[in-house]
């Protein structure tokens, strides 16, 4: 099986998402017409995990924990590990609703969500357009800027640009140190902090070779925060903030998922007004992108107290070390109750 073109996924916009992606999926997934829908009365929940993105292993852990919680809640559920976007179609025969914990790639950029919409399968969380916006860091930055939500200054290098000249121009516009990251990756995959012109060029060429288009942003000295947004049944709200303190370097993939590599302070020890401001812009970012049900908003709090939104994640991790479950626990919401609230956002 082949997956939908990653280049198409990265550049999807609001109009093309609705107009062209269903046709693309219908053409590429030849067995679509053979899918037999289960009866709504079955009420079986298929937990989708795995996928073919670099975040596959994290997704599988998320899937196992979510499926276990659903079992504790007395739900009829099944964990379905998929390898690529095309596997979703036969997987959907496993249940009549879907809980998607695929991270990165087609699982998070709106492709899977739109396929579920095409097939009339209900699922919790954000709709395809919001997923597509949030997965593309360039589009996220543009939308947030237009909504007066602060983001770090940055520049995007597209496929056709010369990397050496782009890096030279970037150094004229932005001071070192800088952050370089792929346009469409999660879990800090491909993210580097660079402190010299030589390092910038080397990292830029490496990231471009592995992931394609990338963004370079001004590094914001300060504190790393994350805000979990959750519809608790009383409307969407920001849960207690999480401060992330890596024991070494920055919050990279290893620091996120290797036990003992990071200290998590929940709730973050902040001045009341600062905390309220961070929650306010986090919820504003969630809404500006059109997210629904739940999300995770990553924030950099500058030394002068100014918050900057780094990115919004529509399919946040659900591992025991993930930020959303930590924030929920600080709000008095245990893991099964969190899953129940998230699954209550089925549309």
mmCIF file of N, CA and C in Angstrom, residues 81-155:
data_model
loop_
_atom_site.group_PDB
_atom_site.id
_atom_site.type_symbol
_atom_site.label_atom_id
_atom_site.label_comp_id
_atom_site.label_asym_id
_atom_site.label_seq_id
_atom_site.Cartn_x
_atom_site.Cartn_y
_atom_site.Cartn_z
ATOM 1 N N UNK A 81 -3.875 -1.038 15.148
ATOM 2 C CA UNK A 81 -2.578 -0.492 14.741
ATOM 3 C C UNK A 81 -2.508 -0.507 13.221
ATOM 4 N N UNK A 82 -2.312 0.671 12.622
ATOM 5 C CA UNK A 82 -2.243 0.757 11.166
ATOM 6 C C UNK A 82 -0.834 1.153 10.742
ATOM 7 N N UNK A 83 -0.513 0.841 9.500
ATOM 8 C CA UNK A 83 0.822 1.132 8.981
ATOM 9 C C UNK A 83 0.854 2.380 8.120
ATOM 10 N N UNK A 84 -0.226 2.673 7.390
ATOM 11 C CA UNK A 84 -0.252 3.859 6.540
ATOM 12 C C UNK A 84 -1.689 4.294 6.306
ATOM 13 N N UNK A 85 -1.868 5.381 5.558
ATOM 14 C CA UNK A 85 -3.190 5.984 5.391
ATOM 15 C C UNK A 85 -4.185 5.031 4.757
ATOM 16 N N UNK A 86 -3.744 4.202 3.834
ATOM 17 C CA UNK A 86 -4.672 3.306 3.151
ATOM 18 C C UNK A 86 -5.227 2.226 4.070
ATOM 19 N N UNK A 87 -4.492 1.866 5.114
ATOM 20 C CA UNK A 87 -4.959 0.832 6.040
ATOM 21 C C UNK A 87 -6.176 1.270 6.844
ATOM 22 N N UNK A 88 -6.458 2.579 6.838
ATOM 23 C CA UNK A 88 -7.568 3.082 7.634
ATOM 24 C C UNK A 88 -8.894 2.499 7.179
ATOM 25 N N UNK A 89 -9.050 2.233 5.871
ATOM 26 C CA UNK A 89 -10.346 1.799 5.358
ATOM 27 C C UNK A 89 -10.752 0.436 5.904
ATOM 28 N N UNK A 90 -9.937 -0.610 5.754
ATOM 29 C CA UNK A 90 -10.333 -1.873 6.383
ATOM 30 C C UNK A 90 -10.383 -1.780 7.902
ATOM 31 N N UNK A 91 -9.566 -0.892 8.480
ATOM 32 C CA UNK A 91 -9.570 -0.754 9.943
ATOM 33 C C UNK A 91 -10.913 -0.251 10.447
ATOM 34 N N UNK A 92 -11.596 0.545 9.627
ATOM 35 C CA UNK A 92 -12.850 1.131 10.069
ATOM 36 C C UNK A 92 -13.965 0.111 10.240
ATOM 37 N N UNK A 93 -13.799 -1.078 9.699
ATOM 38 C CA UNK A 93 -14.802 -2.117 9.914
ATOM 39 C C UNK A 93 -14.750 -2.640 11.344
ATOM 40 N N UNK A 94 -13.735 -2.204 12.102
ATOM 41 C CA UNK A 94 -13.587 -2.661 13.486
ATOM 42 C C UNK A 94 -14.517 -1.930 14.455
ATOM 43 N N UNK A 95 -15.109 -0.821 14.033
ATOM 44 C CA UNK A 95 -15.977 -0.079 14.939
ATOM 45 C C UNK A 95 -16.811 0.932 14.196
ATOM 46 N N UNK A 96 -17.831 1.479 14.848
ATOM 47 C CA UNK A 96 -18.661 2.465 14.154
ATOM 48 C C UNK A 96 -18.308 3.887 14.569
ATOM 49 N N UNK A 97 -17.464 4.051 15.575
ATOM 50 C CA UNK A 97 -16.861 5.345 15.874
ATOM 51 C C UNK A 97 -15.360 5.138 16.032
ATOM 52 N N UNK A 98 -14.615 6.217 15.877
ATOM 53 C CA UNK A 98 -13.153 6.134 15.894
ATOM 54 C C UNK A 98 -12.588 7.109 16.906
ATOM 55 N N UNK A 99 -11.598 6.663 17.661
ATOM 56 C CA UNK A 99 -10.809 7.543 18.530
ATOM 57 C C UNK A 99 -9.407 7.553 17.936
ATOM 58 N N UNK A 100 -9.046 8.663 17.322
ATOM 59 C CA UNK A 100 -7.797 8.756 16.566
ATOM 60 C C UNK A 100 -6.659 9.254 17.448
ATOM 61 N N UNK A 101 -5.663 8.398 17.689
ATOM 62 C CA UNK A 101 -4.462 8.830 18.400
ATOM 63 C C UNK A 101 -3.228 8.651 17.515
ATOM 64 N N UNK A 102 -3.429 8.745 16.201
ATOM 65 C CA UNK A 102 -2.293 8.772 15.285
ATOM 66 C C UNK A 102 -1.592 10.112 15.431
ATOM 67 N N UNK A 103 -0.273 10.104 15.518
ATOM 68 C CA UNK A 103 0.493 11.334 15.685
ATOM 69 C C UNK A 103 1.325 11.586 14.432
ATOM 70 N N UNK A 104 1.249 12.817 13.919
ATOM 71 C CA UNK A 104 2.040 13.175 12.751
ATOM 72 C C UNK A 104 1.469 12.603 11.469
ATOM 73 N N UNK A 105 2.004 13.074 10.333
ATOM 74 C CA UNK A 105 1.628 12.542 9.035
ATOM 75 C C UNK A 105 0.140 12.607 8.765
ATOM 76 N N UNK A 106 -0.353 11.601 8.035
ATOM 77 C CA UNK A 106 -1.756 11.576 7.626
ATOM 78 C C UNK A 106 -2.711 11.498 8.805
ATOM 79 N N UNK A 107 -2.236 10.982 9.927
ATOM 80 C CA UNK A 107 -3.102 10.864 11.090
ATOM 81 C C UNK A 107 -3.430 12.178 11.744
ATOM 82 N N UNK A 108 -2.610 13.197 11.491
ATOM 83 C CA UNK A 108 -2.768 14.456 12.217
ATOM 84 C C UNK A 108 -2.950 15.666 11.309
ATOM 85 N N UNK A 109 -2.717 15.503 10.009
ATOM 86 C CA UNK A 109 -2.776 16.666 9.120
ATOM 87 C C UNK A 109 -4.127 16.855 8.445
ATOM 88 N N UNK A 110 -5.128 16.117 8.864
ATOM 89 C CA UNK A 110 -6.470 16.251 8.311
ATOM 90 C C UNK A 110 -6.852 15.159 7.339
ATOM 91 N N UNK A 111 -5.881 14.378 6.858
ATOM 92 C CA UNK A 111 -6.179 13.341 5.873
ATOM 93 C C UNK A 111 -7.114 12.281 6.444
ATOM 94 N N UNK A 112 -6.763 11.729 7.600
ATOM 95 C CA UNK A 112 -7.597 10.700 8.217
ATOM 96 C C UNK A 112 -8.944 11.282 8.621
ATOM 97 N N UNK A 113 -8.941 12.482 9.195
ATOM 98 C CA UNK A 113 -10.198 13.108 9.611
ATOM 99 C C UNK A 113 -11.134 13.296 8.425
ATOM 100 N N UNK A 114 -10.588 13.714 7.285
ATOM 101 C CA UNK A 114 -11.425 13.931 6.115
ATOM 102 C C UNK A 114 -11.943 12.609 5.552
ATOM 103 N N UNK A 115 -11.118 11.576 5.582
ATOM 104 C CA UNK A 115 -11.575 10.266 5.135
ATOM 105 C C UNK A 115 -12.721 9.774 6.020
ATOM 106 N N UNK A 116 -12.605 10.004 7.320
ATOM 107 C CA UNK A 116 -13.688 9.624 8.228
ATOM 108 C C UNK A 116 -14.962 10.389 7.889
ATOM 109 N N UNK A 117 -14.815 11.677 7.559
ATOM 110 C CA UNK A 117 -15.977 12.465 7.159
ATOM 111 C C UNK A 117 -16.600 11.924 5.879
ATOM 112 N N UNK A 118 -15.751 11.578 4.904
ATOM 113 C CA UNK A 118 -16.244 11.045 3.633
ATOM 114 C C UNK A 118 -17.060 9.775 3.866
ATOM 115 N N UNK A 119 -16.599 8.946 4.792
ATOM 116 C CA UNK A 119 -17.267 7.679 5.073
ATOM 117 C C UNK A 119 -18.410 7.806 6.074
ATOM 118 N N UNK A 120 -18.570 9.004 6.644
ATOM 119 C CA UNK A 120 -19.638 9.199 7.616
ATOM 120 C C UNK A 120 -19.373 8.555 8.957
ATOM 121 N N UNK A 121 -18.095 8.416 9.313
ATOM 122 C CA UNK A 121 -17.712 7.814 10.592
ATOM 123 C C UNK A 121 -17.490 8.926 11.617
ATOM 124 N N UNK A 122 -18.102 8.807 12.784
ATOM 125 C CA UNK A 122 -17.956 9.838 13.809
ATOM 126 C C UNK A 122 -16.639 9.679 14.556
ATOM 127 N N UNK A 123 -16.129 10.786 15.065
ATOM 128 C CA UNK A 123 -14.860 10.790 15.797
ATOM 129 C C UNK A 123 -14.762 12.059 16.629
ATOM 130 N N UNK A 124 -14.050 12.033 17.746
ATOM 131 C CA UNK A 124 -13.888 13.230 18.561
ATOM 132 C C UNK A 124 -12.746 14.106 18.051
ATOM 133 N N UNK A 125 -12.740 15.354 18.503
ATOM 134 C CA UNK A 125 -11.617 16.234 18.189
ATOM 135 C C UNK A 125 -11.869 17.147 17.009
ATOM 136 N N UNK A 126 -10.786 17.710 16.498
ATOM 137 C CA UNK A 126 -10.862 18.737 15.463
ATOM 138 C C UNK A 126 -11.224 18.174 14.098
ATOM 139 N N UNK A 127 -11.844 19.041 13.292
ATOM 140 C CA UNK A 127 -12.227 18.696 11.925
ATOM 141 C C UNK A 127 -11.010 18.781 11.001
ATOM 142 N N UNK A 128 -11.139 18.293 9.756
ATOM 143 C CA UNK A 128 -9.984 18.232 8.845
ATOM 144 C C UNK A 128 -9.277 19.565 8.626
ATOM 145 N N UNK A 129 -10.046 20.641 8.427
ATOM 146 C CA UNK A 129 -9.411 21.924 8.137
ATOM 147 C C UNK A 129 -8.551 22.401 9.300
ATOM 148 N N UNK A 130 -9.048 22.257 10.513
ATOM 149 C CA UNK A 130 -8.268 22.677 11.682
ATOM 150 C C UNK A 130 -7.007 21.837 11.823
ATOM 151 N N UNK A 131 -7.124 20.533 11.574
ATOM 152 C CA UNK A 131 -5.942 19.663 11.643
ATOM 153 C C UNK A 131 -4.897 20.093 10.624
ATOM 154 N N UNK A 132 -5.349 20.393 9.402
ATOM 155 C CA UNK A 132 -4.423 20.806 8.349
ATOM 156 C C UNK A 132 -3.727 22.111 8.705
ATOM 157 N N UNK A 133 -4.479 23.053 9.254
ATOM 158 C CA UNK A 133 -3.881 24.333 9.643
ATOM 159 C C UNK A 133 -2.834 24.139 10.734
ATOM 160 N N UNK A 134 -3.186 23.371 11.757
ATOM 161 C CA UNK A 134 -2.293 23.215 12.904
ATOM 162 C C UNK A 134 -1.031 22.444 12.552
ATOM 163 N N UNK A 135 -1.120 21.490 11.633
ATOM 164 C CA UNK A 135 0.038 20.671 11.283
ATOM 165 C C UNK A 135 1.071 21.464 10.501
ATOM 166 N N UNK A 136 0.625 22.473 9.775
ATOM 167 C CA UNK A 136 1.515 23.292 8.948
ATOM 168 C C UNK A 136 1.950 24.517 9.755
ATOM 169 N N UNK A 137 3.191 24.524 10.206
ATOM 170 C CA UNK A 137 3.659 25.602 11.077
ATOM 171 C C UNK A 137 3.645 26.962 10.381
ATOM 172 N N UNK A 138 3.828 26.967 9.067
ATOM 173 C CA UNK A 138 3.764 28.234 8.330
ATOM 174 C C UNK A 138 2.353 28.810 8.376
ATOM 175 N N UNK A 139 1.367 27.972 8.119
ATOM 176 C CA UNK A 139 -0.019 28.430 8.135
ATOM 177 C C UNK A 139 -0.448 28.796 9.547
ATOM 178 N N UNK A 140 -0.006 28.022 10.524
ATOM 179 C CA UNK A 140 -0.322 28.340 11.915
ATOM 180 C C UNK A 140 0.177 29.736 12.269
ATOM 181 N N UNK A 141 1.431 30.006 11.935
ATOM 182 C CA UNK A 141 2.024 31.309 12.256
ATOM 183 C C UNK A 141 1.262 32.443 11.570
ATOM 184 N N UNK A 142 0.880 32.226 10.314
ATOM 185 C CA UNK A 142 0.157 33.251 9.562
ATOM 186 C C UNK A 142 -1.209 33.530 10.188
ATOM 187 N N UNK A 143 -1.942 32.471 10.519
ATOM 188 C CA UNK A 143 -3.276 32.641 11.099
ATOM 189 C C UNK A 143 -3.197 33.302 12.470
ATOM 190 N N UNK A 144 -2.271 32.870 13.296
ATOM 191 C CA UNK A 144 -2.147 33.457 14.629
ATOM 192 C C UNK A 144 -1.744 34.923 14.548
ATOM 193 N N UNK A 145 -0.839 35.241 13.640
ATOM 194 C CA UNK A 145 -0.413 36.635 13.479
ATOM 195 C C UNK A 145 -1.589 37.514 13.079
ATOM 196 N N UNK A 146 -2.406 37.030 12.143
ATOM 197 C CA UNK A 146 -3.569 37.802 11.697
ATOM 198 C C UNK A 146 -4.607 37.964 12.798
ATOM 199 N N UNK A 147 -4.548 37.100 13.801
ATOM 200 C CA UNK A 147 -5.466 37.204 14.931
ATOM 201 C C UNK A 147 -4.817 37.857 16.150
ATOM 202 N N UNK A 148 -3.680 38.526 15.922
ATOM 203 C CA UNK A 148 -2.978 39.270 16.977
ATOM 204 C C UNK A 148 -2.562 38.387 18.152
ATOM 205 N N UNK A 149 -2.216 37.148 17.840
ATOM 206 C CA UNK A 149 -1.694 36.219 18.837
ATOM 207 C C UNK A 149 -0.179 36.158 18.662
ATOM 208 N N UNK A 150 0.604 36.461 19.687
ATOM 209 C CA UNK A 150 2.059 36.578 19.526
ATOM 210 C C UNK A 150 2.739 35.259 19.183
ATOM 211 N N UNK A 151 3.628 35.314 18.182
ATOM 212 C CA UNK A 151 4.446 34.167 17.772
ATOM 213 C C UNK A 151 5.879 34.656 17.583
ATOM 214 N N UNK A 152 6.873 33.784 17.688
ATOM 215 C CA UNK A 152 8.256 34.213 17.454
ATOM 216 C C UNK A 152 8.443 34.648 16.004
ATOM 217 N N UNK A 153 9.222 35.697 15.755
ATOM 218 C CA UNK A 153 9.518 36.086 14.372
ATOM 219 C C UNK A 153 10.215 34.939 13.652
ATOM 220 N N UNK A 154 9.883 34.740 12.386
ATOM 221 C CA UNK A 154 10.493 33.631 11.657
ATOM 222 C C UNK A 154 10.366 33.769 10.158
ATOM 223 N N UNK A 155 11.054 32.878 9.440
ATOM 224 C CA UNK A 155 11.039 32.847 7.980
ATOM 225 C C UNK A 155 10.944 31.398 7.522
#
